PDB file of C-alpha atoms in Angstrom:
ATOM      1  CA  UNK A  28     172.558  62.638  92.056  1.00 43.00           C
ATOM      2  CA  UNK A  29     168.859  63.048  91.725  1.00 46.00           C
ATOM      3  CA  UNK A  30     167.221  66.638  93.184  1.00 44.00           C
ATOM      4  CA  UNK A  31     163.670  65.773  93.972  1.00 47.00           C
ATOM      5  CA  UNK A  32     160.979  68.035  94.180  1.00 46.00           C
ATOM      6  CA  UNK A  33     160.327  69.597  97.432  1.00 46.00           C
ATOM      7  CA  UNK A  34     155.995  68.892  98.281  1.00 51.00           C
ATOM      8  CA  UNK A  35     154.320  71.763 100.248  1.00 51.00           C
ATOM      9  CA  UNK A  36     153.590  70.796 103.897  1.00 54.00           C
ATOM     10  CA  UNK A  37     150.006  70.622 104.390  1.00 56.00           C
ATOM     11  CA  UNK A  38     149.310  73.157 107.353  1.00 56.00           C
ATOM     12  CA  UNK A  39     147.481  71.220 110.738  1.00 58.00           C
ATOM     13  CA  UNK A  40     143.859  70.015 110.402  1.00 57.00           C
ATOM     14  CA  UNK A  41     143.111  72.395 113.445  1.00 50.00           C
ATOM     15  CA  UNK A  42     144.293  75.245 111.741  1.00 52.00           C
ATOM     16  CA  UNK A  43     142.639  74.885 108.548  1.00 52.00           C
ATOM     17  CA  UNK A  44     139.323  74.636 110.604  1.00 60.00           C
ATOM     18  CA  UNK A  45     139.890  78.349 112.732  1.00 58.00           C
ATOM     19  CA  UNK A  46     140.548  79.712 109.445  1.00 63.00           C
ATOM     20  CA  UNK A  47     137.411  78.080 108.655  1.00 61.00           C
ATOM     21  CA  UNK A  48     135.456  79.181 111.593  1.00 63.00           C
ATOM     22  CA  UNK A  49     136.882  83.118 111.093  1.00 62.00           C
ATOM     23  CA  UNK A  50     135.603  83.052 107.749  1.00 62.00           C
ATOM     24  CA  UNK A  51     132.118  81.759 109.052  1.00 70.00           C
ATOM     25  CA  UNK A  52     132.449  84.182 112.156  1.00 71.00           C
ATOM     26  CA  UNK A  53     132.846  87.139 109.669  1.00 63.00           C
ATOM     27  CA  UNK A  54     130.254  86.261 107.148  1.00 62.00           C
ATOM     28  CA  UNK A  55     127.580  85.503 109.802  1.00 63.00           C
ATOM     29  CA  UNK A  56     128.330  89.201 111.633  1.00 57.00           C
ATOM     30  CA  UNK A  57     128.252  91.045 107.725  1.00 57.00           C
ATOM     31  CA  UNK A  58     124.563  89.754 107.569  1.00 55.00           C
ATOM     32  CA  UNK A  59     123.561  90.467 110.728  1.00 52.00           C
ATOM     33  CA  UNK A  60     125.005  93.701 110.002  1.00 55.00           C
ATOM     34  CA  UNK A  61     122.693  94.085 106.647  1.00 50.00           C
ATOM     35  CA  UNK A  62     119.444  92.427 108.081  1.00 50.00           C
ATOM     36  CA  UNK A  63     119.467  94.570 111.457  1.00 52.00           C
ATOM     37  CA  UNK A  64     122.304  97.215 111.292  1.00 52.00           C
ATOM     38  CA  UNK A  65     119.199  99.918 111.205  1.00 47.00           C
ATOM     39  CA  UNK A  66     118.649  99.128 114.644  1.00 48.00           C
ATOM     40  CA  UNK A  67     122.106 100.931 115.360  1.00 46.00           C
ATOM     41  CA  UNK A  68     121.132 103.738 114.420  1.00 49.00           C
ATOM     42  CA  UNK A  69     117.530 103.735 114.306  1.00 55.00           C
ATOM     43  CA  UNK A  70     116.076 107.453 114.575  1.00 57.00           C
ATOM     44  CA  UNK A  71     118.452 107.965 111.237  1.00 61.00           C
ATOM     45  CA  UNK A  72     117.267 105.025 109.803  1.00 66.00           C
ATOM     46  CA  UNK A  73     113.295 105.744 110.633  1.00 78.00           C
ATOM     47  CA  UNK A  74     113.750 109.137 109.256  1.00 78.00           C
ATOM     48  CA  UNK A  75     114.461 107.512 105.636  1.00 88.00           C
ATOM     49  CA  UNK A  76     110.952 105.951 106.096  1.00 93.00           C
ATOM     50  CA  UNK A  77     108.820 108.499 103.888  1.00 95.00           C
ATOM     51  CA  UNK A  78     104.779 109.414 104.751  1.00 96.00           C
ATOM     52  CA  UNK A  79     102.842 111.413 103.314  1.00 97.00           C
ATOM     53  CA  UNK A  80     100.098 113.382 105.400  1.00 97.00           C
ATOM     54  CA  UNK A  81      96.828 115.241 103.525  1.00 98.00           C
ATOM     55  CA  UNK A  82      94.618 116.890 105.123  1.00 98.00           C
ATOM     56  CA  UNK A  83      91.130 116.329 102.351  1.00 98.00           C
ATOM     57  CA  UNK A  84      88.999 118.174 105.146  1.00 98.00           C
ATOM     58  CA  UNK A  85      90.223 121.662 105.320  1.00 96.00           C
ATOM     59  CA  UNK A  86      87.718 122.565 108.053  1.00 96.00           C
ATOM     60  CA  UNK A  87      87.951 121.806 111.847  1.00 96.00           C
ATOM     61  CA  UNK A  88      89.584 118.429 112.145  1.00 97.00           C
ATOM     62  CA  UNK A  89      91.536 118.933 109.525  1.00 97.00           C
ATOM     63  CA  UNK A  90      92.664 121.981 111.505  1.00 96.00           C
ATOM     64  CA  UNK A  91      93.948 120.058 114.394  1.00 96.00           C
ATOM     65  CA  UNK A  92      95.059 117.282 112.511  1.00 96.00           C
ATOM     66  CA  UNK A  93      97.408 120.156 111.137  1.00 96.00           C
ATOM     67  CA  UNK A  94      98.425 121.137 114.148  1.00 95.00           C
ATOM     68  CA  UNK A  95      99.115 118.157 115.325  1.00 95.00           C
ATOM     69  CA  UNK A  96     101.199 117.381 112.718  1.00 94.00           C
ATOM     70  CA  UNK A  97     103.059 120.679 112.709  1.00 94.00           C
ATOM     71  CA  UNK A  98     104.330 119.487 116.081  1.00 93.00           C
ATOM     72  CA  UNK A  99     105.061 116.204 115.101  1.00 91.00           C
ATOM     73  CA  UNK A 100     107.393 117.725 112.280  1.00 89.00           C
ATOM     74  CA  UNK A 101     109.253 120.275 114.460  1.00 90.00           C
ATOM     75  CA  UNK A 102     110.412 117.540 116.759  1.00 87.00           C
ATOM     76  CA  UNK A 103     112.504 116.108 114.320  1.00 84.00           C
ATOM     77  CA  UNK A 104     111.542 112.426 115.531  1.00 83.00           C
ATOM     78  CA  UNK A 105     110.044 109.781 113.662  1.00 87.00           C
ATOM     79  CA  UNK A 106     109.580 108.774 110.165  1.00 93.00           C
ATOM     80  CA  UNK A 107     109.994 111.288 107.190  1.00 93.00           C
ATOM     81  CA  UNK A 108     106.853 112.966 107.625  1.00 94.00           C
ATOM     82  CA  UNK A 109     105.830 114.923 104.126  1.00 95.00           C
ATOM     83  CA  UNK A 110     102.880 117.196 104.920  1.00 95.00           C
ATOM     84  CA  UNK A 111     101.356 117.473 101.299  1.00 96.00           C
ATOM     85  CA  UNK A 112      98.298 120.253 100.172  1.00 97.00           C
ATOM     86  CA  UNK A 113      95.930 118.457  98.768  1.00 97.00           C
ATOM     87  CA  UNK A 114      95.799 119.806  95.437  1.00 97.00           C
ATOM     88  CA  UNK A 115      98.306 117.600  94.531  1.00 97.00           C
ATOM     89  CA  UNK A 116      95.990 114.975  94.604  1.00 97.00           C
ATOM     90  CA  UNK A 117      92.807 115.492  92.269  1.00 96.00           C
ATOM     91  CA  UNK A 118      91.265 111.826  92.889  1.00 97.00           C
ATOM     92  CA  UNK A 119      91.671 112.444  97.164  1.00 97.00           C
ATOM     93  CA  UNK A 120      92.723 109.762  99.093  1.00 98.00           C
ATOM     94  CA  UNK A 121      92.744 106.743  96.166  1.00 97.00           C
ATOM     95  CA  UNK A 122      95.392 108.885  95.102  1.00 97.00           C
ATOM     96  CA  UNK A 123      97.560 108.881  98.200  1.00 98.00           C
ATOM     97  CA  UNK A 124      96.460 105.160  98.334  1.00 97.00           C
ATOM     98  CA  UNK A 125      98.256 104.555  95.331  1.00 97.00           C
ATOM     99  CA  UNK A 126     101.386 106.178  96.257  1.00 97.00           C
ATOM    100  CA  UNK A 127     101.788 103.692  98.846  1.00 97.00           C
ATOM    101  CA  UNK A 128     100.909 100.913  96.725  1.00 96.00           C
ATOM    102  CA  UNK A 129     103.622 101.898  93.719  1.00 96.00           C
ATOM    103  CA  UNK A 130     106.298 102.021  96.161  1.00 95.00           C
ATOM    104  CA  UNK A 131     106.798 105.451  96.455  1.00 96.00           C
ATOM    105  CA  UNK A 132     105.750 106.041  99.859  1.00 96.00           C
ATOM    106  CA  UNK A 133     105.982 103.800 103.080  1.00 96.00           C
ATOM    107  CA  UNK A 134     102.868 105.187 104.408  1.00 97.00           C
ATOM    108  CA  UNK A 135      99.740 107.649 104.315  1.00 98.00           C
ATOM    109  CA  UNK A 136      97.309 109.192 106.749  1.00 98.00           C
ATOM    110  CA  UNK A 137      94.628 111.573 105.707  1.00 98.00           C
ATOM    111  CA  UNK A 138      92.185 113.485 107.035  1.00 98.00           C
ATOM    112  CA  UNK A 139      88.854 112.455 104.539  1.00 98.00           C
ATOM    113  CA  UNK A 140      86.770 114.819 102.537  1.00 98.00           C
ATOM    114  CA  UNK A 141      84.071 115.999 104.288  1.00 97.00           C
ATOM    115  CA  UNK A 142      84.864 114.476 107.516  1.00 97.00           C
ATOM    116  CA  UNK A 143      83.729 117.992 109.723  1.00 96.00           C
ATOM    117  CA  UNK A 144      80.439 118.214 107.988  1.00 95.00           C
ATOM    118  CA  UNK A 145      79.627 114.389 108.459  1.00 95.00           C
ATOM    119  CA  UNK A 146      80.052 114.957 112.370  1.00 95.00           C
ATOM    120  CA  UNK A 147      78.242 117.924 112.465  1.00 93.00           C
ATOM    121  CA  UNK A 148      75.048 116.787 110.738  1.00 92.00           C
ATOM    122  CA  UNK A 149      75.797 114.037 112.802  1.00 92.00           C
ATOM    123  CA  UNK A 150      75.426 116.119 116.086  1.00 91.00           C
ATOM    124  CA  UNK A 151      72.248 117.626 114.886  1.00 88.00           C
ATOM    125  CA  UNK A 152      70.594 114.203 114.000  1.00 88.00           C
ATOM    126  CA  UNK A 153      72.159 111.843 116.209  1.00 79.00           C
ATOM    127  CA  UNK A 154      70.589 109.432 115.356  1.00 72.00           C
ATOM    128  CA  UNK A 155      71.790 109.282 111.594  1.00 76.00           C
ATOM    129  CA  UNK A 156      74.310 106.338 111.001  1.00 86.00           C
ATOM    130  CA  UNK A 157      77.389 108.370 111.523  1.00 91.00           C
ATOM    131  CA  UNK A 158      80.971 106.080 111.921  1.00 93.00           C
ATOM    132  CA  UNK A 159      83.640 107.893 113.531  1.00 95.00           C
ATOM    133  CA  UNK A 160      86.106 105.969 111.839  1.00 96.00           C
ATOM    134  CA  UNK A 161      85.761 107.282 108.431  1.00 96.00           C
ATOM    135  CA  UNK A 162      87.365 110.937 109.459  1.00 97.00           C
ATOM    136  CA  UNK A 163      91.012 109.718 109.248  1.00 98.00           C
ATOM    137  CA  UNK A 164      92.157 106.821 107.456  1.00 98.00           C
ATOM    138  CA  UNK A 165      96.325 106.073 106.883  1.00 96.00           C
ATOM    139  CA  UNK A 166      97.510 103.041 104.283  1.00 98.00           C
ATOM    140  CA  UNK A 167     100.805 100.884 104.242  1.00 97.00           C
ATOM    141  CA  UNK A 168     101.808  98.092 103.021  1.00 96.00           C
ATOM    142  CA  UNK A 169     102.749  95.566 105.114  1.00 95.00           C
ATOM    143  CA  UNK A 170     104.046  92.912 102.639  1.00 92.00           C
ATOM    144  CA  UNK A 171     106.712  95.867 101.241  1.00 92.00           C
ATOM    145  CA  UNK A 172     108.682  94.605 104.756  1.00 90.00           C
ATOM    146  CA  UNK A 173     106.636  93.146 107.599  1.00 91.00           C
ATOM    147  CA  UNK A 174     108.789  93.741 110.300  1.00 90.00           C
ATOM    148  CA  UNK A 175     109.944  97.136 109.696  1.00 90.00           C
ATOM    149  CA  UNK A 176     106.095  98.783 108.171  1.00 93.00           C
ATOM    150  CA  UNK A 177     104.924  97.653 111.541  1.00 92.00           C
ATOM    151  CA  UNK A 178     107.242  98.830 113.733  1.00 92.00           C
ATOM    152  CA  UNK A 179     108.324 101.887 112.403  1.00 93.00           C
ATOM    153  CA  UNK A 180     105.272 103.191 109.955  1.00 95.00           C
ATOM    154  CA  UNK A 181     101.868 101.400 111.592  1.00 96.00           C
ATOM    155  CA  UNK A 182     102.715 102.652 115.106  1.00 95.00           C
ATOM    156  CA  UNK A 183     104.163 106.070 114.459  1.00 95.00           C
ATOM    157  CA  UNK A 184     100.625 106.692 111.995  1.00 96.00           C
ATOM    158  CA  UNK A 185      98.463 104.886 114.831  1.00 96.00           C
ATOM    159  CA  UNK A 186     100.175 107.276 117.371  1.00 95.00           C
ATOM    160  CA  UNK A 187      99.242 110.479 115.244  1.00 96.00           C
ATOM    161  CA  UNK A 188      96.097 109.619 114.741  1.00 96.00           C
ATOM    162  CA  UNK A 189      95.415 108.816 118.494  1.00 95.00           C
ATOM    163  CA  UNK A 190      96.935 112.205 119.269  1.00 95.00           C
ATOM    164  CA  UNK A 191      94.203 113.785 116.674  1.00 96.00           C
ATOM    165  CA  UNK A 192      91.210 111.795 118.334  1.00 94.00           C
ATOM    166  CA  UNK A 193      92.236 112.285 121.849  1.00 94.00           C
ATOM    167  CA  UNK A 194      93.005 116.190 121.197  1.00 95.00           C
ATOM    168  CA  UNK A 195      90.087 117.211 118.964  1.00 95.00           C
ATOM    169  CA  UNK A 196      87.405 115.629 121.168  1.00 92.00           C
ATOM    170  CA  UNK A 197      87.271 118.092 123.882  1.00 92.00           C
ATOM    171  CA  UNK A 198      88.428 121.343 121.262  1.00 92.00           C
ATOM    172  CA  UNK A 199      84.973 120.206 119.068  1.00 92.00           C
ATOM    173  CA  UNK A 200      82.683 119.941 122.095  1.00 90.00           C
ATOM    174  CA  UNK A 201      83.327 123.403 123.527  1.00 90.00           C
ATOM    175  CA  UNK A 202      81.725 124.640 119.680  1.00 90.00           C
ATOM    176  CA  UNK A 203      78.356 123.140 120.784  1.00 90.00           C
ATOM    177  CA  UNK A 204      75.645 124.714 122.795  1.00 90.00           C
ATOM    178  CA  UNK A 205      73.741 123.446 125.146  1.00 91.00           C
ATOM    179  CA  UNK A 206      71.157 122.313 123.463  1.00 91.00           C
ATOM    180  CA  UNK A 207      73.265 120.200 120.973  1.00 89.00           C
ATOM    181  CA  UNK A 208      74.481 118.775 123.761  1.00 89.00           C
ATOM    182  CA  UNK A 209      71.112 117.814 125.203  1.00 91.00           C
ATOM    183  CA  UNK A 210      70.205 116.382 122.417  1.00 89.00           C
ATOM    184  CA  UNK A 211      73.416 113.987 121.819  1.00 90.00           C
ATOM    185  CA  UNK A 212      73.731 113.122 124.985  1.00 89.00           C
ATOM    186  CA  UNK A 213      70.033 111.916 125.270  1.00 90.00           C
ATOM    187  CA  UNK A 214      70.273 109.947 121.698  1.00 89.00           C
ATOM    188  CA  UNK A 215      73.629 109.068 120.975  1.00 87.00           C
ATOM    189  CA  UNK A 216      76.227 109.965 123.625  1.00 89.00           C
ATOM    190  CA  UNK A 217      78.860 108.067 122.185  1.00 87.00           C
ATOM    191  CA  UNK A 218      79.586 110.748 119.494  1.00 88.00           C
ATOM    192  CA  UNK A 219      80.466 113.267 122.728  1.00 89.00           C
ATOM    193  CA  UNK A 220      83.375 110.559 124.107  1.00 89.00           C
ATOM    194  CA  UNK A 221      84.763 109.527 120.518  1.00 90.00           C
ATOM    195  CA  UNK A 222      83.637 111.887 117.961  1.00 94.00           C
ATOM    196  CA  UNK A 223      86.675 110.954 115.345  1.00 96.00           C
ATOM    197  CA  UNK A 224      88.790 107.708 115.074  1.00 96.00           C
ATOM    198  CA  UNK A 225      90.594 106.237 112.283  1.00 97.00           C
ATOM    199  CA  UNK A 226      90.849 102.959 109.849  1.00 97.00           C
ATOM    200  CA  UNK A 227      94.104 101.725 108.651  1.00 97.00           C
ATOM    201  CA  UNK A 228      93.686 100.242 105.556  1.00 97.00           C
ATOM    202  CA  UNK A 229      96.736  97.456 104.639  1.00 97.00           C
ATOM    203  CA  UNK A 230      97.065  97.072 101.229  1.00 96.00           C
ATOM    204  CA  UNK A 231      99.486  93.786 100.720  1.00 92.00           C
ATOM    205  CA  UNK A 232      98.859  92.226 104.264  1.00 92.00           C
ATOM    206  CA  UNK A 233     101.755  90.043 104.898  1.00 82.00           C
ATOM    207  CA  UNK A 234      99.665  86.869 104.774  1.00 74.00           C
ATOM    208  CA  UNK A 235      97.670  87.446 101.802  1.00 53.00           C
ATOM    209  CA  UNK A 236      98.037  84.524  99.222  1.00 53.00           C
ATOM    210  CA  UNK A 237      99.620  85.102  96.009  1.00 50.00           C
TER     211      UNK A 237
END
């Protein structure tokens, strides 16, 4: 008597396709997990996000931009803030410029050589061709990641640099006598309501060609 060979029973058609559609359920979940899982946990994640801060002034905005900072750091909140002297960077802010450029850095804000003295020879001549946005200038680089450089570097930076402006303004005018005063109000009273701003400089802009 012939023993044939038992064939494997094919499982249902609608249970190969939920095995199927797990498989797909997982898969689509792990890379939602990869692409966006820093938005769990995003102060831990932001904090991973490194910028350096100089301050190339070393006179009175570079003072407050100091303090400023100092705050910023002792909240613990943020981006990885790295308050740097700036010794440790002989060419100034091309320097800094470059760390953000090579990678090493997600971001940069400095406080510019010279940027006191310019708005005080400014004050006494207002009418010399003073910009206020050359006193602070902070670099990324947008096409590193788009979505997370804007979010989590541009705005923190923009913030700081805001809270510099805003804060120094009144601090600076209280240093001037009257007759300073006088003068910039009569010729250029725009320097006594925004005496400092800031440029951001993007160094691979997401939409640059290639």
């Amino acid at each position: 008597m012939a023993i044939l060979a038992k064939k494997g029973i094919e499982p249902p058609i609608w249970k190969k396709s939920g095995i199927l559609f797990g498989a797909m359920t997982a898969l689509f979940f792990l890379l939602v997990g990869l692409f966006l899982g820093q938005s769990f946990q995003p102060a831990k994640y932001q904090s991973n996000l490194n910028i350096i801060v100089v301050d190339f002034d070393a006179d009175l905005l570079g003072k407050k931009f100091s303090d400023v900072t100092a705050k910023v750091l002792a909240s613990g909140t943020g981006p990885g803030w790295l308050a740097m002297a700036s010794v440790q960077y002989p060419s100034g802010p091309d320097g800094v410029s470059l760390k953000v450029a090579n990678g090493e850095a997600w971001g940069a804000i400095v406080v510019n050589p010279g940027s006191t003295k310019r708005l005080l020879d400014a004050m006494t001549n207002p009418s010399s061709n003073y910009s206020p946005q050359q006193a602070i200038t902070f670099y990324y680089d947008e096409g590193r990641s788009p979505k997370t450089i804007l979010q989590d570097v541009v705005m923190p930076m923009r913030q700081l640099a805001q809270n510099v402006s805003t804060q120094f303004g009144p601090d600076f005018l209280k240093t001037l006598n009257a007759t300073v005063l006088s003068k910039v109000l009569d010729q250029n009273p725009s320097l006594l309501s925004n005496p400092v701003s800031y440029t951001e400089v993007n160094i691979h802009p997401n939409n640059a060609p290639v």
